[in-house]
CSV table of C-alpha atoms in Angstrom, one decimal:
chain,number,residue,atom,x,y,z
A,1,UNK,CA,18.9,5.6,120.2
A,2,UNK,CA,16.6,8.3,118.4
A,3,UNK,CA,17.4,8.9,115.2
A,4,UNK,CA,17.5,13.2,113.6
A,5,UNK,CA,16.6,13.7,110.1
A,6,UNK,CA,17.3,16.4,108.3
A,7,UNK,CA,14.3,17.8,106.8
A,8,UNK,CA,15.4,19.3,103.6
A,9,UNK,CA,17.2,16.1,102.9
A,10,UNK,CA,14.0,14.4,103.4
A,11,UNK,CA,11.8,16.7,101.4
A,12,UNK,CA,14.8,16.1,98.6
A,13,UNK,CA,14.7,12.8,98.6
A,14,UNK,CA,10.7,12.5,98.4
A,15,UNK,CA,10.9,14.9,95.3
A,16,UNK,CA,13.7,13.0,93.4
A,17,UNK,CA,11.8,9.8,94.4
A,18,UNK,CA,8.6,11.3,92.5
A,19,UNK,CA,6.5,12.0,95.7
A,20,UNK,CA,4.3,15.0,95.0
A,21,UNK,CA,2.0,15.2,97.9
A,22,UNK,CA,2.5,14.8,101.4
A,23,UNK,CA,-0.9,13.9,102.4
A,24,UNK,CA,-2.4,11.0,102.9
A,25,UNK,CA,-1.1,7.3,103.9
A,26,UNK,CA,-0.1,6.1,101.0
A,27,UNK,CA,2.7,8.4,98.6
A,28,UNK,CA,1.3,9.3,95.4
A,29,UNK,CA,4.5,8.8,92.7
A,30,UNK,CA,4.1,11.0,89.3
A,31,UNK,CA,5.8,8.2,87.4
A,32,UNK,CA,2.8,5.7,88.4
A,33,UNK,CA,0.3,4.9,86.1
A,34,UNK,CA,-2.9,4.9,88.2
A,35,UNK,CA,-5.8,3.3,85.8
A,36,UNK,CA,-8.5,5.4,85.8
A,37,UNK,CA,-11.9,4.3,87.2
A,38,UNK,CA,-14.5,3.0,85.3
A,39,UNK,CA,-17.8,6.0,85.8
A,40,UNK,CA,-20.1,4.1,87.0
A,41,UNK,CA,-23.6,3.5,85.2
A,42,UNK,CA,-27.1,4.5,86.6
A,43,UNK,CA,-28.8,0.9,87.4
A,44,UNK,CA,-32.3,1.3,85.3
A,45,UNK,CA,-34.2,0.0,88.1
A,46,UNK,CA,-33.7,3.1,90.2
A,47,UNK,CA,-34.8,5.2,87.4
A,48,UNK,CA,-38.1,7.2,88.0
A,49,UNK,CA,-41.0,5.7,86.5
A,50,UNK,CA,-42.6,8.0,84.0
A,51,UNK,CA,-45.6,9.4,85.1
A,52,UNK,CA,-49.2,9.1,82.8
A,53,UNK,CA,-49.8,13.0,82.7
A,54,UNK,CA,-53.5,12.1,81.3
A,55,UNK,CA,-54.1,9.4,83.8
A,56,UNK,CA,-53.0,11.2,86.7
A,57,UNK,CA,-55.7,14.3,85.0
A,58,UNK,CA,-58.5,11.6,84.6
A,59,UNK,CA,-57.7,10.9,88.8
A,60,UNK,CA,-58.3,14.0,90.0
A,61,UNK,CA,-61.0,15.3,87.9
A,62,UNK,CA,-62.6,11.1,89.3
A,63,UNK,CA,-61.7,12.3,92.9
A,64,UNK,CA,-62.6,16.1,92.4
A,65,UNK,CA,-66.3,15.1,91.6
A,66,UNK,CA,-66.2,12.2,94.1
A,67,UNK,CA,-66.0,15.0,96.5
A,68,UNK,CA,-68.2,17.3,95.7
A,69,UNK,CA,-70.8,14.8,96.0
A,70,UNK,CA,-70.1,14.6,99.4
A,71,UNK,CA,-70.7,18.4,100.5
A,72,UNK,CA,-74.1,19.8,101.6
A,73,UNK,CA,-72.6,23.1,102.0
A,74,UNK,CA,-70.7,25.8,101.0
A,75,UNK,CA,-68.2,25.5,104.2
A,76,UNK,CA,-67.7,21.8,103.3
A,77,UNK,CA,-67.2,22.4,99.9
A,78,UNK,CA,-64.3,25.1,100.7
A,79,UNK,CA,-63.0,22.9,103.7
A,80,UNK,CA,-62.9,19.8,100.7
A,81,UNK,CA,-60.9,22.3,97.8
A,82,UNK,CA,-58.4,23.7,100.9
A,83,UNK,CA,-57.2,20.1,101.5
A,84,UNK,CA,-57.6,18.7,97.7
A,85,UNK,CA,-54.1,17.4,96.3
A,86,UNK,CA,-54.8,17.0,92.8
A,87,UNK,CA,-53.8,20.2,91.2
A,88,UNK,CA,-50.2,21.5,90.7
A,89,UNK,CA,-51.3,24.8,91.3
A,90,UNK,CA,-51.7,24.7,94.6
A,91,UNK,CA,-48.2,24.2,95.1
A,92,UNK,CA,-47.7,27.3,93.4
A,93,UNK,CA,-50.4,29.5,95.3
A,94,UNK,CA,-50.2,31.3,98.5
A,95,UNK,CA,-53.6,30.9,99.1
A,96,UNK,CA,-57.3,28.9,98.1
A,97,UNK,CA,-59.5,31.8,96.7
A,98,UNK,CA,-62.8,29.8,97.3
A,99,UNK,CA,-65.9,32.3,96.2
A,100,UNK,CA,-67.2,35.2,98.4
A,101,UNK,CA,-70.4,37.0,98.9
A,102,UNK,CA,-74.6,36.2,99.5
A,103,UNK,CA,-74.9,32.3,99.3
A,104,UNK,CA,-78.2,32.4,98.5
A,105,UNK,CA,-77.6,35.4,96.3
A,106,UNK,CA,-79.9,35.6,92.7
A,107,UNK,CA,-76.9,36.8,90.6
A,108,UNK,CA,-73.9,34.7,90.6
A,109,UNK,CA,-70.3,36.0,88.8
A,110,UNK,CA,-67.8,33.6,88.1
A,111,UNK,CA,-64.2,35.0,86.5
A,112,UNK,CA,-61.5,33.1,85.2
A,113,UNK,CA,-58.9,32.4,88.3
A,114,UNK,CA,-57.3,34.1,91.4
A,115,UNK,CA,-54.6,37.2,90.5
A,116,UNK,CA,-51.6,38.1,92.5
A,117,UNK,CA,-54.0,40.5,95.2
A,118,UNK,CA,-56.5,37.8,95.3
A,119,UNK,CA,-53.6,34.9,95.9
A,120,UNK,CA,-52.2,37.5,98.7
A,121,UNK,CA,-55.4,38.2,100.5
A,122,UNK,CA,-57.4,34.7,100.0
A,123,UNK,CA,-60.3,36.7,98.4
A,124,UNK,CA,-62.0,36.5,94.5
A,125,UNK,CA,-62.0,40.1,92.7
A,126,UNK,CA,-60.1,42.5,95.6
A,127,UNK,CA,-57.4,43.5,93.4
A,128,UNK,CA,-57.8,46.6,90.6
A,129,UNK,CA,-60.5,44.3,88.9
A,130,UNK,CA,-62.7,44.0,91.8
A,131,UNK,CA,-62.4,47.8,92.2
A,132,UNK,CA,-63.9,48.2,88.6
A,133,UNK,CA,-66.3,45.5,89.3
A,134,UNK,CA,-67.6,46.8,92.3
A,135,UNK,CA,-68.0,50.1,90.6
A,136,UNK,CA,-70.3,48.2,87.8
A,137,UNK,CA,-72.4,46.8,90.0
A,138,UNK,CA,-72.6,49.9,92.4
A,139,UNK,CA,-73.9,52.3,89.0
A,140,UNK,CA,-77.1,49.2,88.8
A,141,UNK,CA,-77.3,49.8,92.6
A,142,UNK,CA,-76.3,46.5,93.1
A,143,UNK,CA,-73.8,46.0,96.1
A,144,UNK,CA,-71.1,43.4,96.3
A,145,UNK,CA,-72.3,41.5,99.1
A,146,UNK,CA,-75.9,40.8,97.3
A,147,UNK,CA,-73.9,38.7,94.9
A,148,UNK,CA,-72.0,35.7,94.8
A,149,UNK,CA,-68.3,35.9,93.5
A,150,UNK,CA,-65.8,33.2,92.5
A,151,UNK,CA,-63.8,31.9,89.9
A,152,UNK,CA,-63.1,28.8,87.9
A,153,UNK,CA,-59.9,27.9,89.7
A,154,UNK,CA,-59.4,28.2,93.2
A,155,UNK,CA,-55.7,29.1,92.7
A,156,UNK,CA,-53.2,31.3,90.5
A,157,UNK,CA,-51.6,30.3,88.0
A,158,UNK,CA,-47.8,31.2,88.3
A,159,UNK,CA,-47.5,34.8,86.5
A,160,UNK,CA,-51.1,34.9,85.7
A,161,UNK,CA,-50.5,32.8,83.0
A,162,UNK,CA,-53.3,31.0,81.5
A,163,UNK,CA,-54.9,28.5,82.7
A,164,UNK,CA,-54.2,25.1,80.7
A,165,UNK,CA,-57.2,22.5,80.1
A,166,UNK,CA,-56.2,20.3,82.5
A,167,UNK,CA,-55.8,22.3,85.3
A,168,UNK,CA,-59.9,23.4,84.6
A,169,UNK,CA,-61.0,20.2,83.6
A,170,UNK,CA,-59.5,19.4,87.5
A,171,UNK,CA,-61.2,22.2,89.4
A,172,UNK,CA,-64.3,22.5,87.2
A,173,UNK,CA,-66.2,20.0,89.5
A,174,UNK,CA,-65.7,22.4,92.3
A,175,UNK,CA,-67.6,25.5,90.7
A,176,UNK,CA,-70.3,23.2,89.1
A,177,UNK,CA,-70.5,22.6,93.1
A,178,UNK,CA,-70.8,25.9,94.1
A,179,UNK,CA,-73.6,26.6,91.0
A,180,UNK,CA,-75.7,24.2,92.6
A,181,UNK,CA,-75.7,25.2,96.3
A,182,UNK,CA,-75.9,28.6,95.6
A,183,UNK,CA,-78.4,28.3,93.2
A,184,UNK,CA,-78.6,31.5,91.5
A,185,UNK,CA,-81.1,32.6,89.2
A,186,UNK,CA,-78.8,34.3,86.5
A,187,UNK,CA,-75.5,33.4,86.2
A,188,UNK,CA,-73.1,36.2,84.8
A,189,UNK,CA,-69.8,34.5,83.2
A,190,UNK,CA,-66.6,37.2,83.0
A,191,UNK,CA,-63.8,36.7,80.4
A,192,UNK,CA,-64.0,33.7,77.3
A,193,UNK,CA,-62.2,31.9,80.1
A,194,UNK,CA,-65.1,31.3,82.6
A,195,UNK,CA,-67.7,31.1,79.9
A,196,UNK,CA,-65.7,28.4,78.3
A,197,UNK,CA,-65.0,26.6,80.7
A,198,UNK,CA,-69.0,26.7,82.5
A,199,UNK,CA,-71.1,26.4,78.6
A,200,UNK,CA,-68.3,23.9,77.4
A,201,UNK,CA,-67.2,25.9,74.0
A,202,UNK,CA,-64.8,27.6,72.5
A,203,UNK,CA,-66.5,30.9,71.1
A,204,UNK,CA,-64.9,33.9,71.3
A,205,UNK,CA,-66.3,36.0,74.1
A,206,UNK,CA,-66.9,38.7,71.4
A,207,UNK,CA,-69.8,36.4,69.8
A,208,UNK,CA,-71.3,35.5,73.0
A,209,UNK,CA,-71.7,38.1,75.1
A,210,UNK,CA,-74.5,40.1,74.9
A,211,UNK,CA,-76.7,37.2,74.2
A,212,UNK,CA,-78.6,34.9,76.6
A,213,UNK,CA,-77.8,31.2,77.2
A,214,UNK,CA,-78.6,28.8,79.6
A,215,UNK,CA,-76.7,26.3,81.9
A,216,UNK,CA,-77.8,23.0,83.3
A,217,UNK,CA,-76.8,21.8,86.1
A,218,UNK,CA,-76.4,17.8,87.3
A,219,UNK,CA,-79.9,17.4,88.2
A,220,UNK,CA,-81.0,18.8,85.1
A,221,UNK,CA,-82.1,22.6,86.0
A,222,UNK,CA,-81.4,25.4,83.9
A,223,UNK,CA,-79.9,28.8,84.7
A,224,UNK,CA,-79.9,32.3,82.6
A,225,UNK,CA,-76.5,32.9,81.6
A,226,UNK,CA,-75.2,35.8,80.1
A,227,UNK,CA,-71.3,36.0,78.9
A,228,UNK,CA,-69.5,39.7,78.9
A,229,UNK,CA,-66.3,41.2,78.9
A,230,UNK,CA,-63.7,40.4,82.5
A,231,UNK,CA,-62.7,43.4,84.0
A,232,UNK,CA,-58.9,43.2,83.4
A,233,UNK,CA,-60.1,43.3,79.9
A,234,UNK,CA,-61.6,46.4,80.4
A,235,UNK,CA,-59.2,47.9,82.4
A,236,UNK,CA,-56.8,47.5,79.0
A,237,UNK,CA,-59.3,48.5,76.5
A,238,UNK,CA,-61.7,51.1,77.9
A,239,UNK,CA,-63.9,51.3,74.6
A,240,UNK,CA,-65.6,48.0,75.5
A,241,UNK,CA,-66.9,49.3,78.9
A,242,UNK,CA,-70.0,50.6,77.1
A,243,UNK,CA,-70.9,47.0,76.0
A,244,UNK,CA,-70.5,45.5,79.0
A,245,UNK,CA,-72.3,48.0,81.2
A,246,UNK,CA,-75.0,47.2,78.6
A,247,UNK,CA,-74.5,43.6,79.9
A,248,UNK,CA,-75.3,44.5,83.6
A,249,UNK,CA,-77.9,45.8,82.3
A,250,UNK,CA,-79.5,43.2,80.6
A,251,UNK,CA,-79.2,41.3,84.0
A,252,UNK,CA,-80.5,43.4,86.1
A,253,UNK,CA,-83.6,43.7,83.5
A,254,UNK,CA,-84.3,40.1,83.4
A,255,UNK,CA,-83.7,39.9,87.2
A,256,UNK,CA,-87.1,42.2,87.4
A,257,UNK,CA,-88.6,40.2,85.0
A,258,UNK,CA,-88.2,37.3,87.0
């Protein structure tokens, strides 16, 4: 014979009995002391291992020029920086910005890395830099595609910030690369950034400019270099414009010379 429960006697006698939840299998009573578990410790062996930031540098700049030994060409160069792994920037970066113009142009410009137009449209110097640039070259009747453009890195660095020494020291291999298949005859560093980073000082770009220096290359060949002012500079502080159109200049005078 089936039994009939009331309900609200039920529900009474669960609540006098200490039941407070009606879920579940088991009854949870308020008057039992449930020991609390233990947390439970993160094993050391599945911690990370820390990695060697300067060993994992020394790598990539090994495997950067361990490439660039391989390419014969300017294609294979930029196919070899699209598919390199060894800088963090490229994670960051929409795009490789590999350099632009006349490969076997006489005047090579090299700025300091890719902006947030260049990153967008894959190309060095397009953004309101490369509008003033273009403009300098076009008043020494010298047109964009009769030079070669690129920059030390081949990405941005997130919010245009700059560039740390690693992340050069990684990518420099690449435009020492680029120097020597192009083979320019004058070699026109923008920004204390570039001319760093290519003549391997620290002088402000203030004490170099305007002066000319030379830049060997790996088998031991020089190249005119002349340092000046980068564009963004100048679009912040117009007085220096004078100088560095005196800079084109200079090139464009020792280009005839030559």
């Amino acid at each position: 014979m089936e039994q009939k429960y009331d309900i609200a006697q039920v529900l009474a006698w669960y609540i006098d009995s200490g039941v407070d939840t009606t879920c579940g299998d088991v009854c949870c009573l308020k008057n039992q002391n449930t020991p609390t578990p233990k947390p439970e410790m993160p094993s050391i062996k599945n911690r990370p291992a820390v990695t060697n930031l300067s060993q994992t540098t020394n790598e990539a700049c090994k495997n950067a020029r361990d490439l660039c030994l391989k390419a014969n060409s300017l294609s294979e160069l930029r196919s070899m920086v699209e598919n390199f792994e060894g800088c963090s920037l490229k994670l960051t970066a929409k795009s490789t910005v590999f350099g632009a113009g006349n490969e076997q142009a006489d005047i090579m410009l090299i700025g300091e890395a890719p902006g947030a137009d260049e990153d967008r449209l894959g190309s060095p110097f397009v953004g309101k830099s490369g509008h003033l640039l273009d403009k300098i070259l076009n008043c020494i009747s010298v047109k964009r595609e009769d030079v070669y453009i690129t920059n030390i890195l081949p990405w941005r660095p997130p919010g245009n910030r700059t560039p740390t020494d690693a992340e050069i020291a990684v990518c420099l291999p690449f435009l020492r690369r680029q120097i020597e298949l192009v083979k320019p005859k004058i070699l026109l560093l923008l920004g204390a950034s570039a001319a760093n980073a290519v003549l391997d000082n620290n002088e402000p770009i203030s004490r170099l400019r305007g002066r000319w220096l030379e830049y060997t290359t790996s088998s031991k060949e020089t190249i005119l270099t002349l340092a000046t002012f980068h564009p963004a500079f100048l679009l912040r502080n117009s007085a220096q414009k004078a100088k560095t159109w005196a800079d084109f200049l200079r090139v464009l005078k020792k280009l005839k010379e030559n």
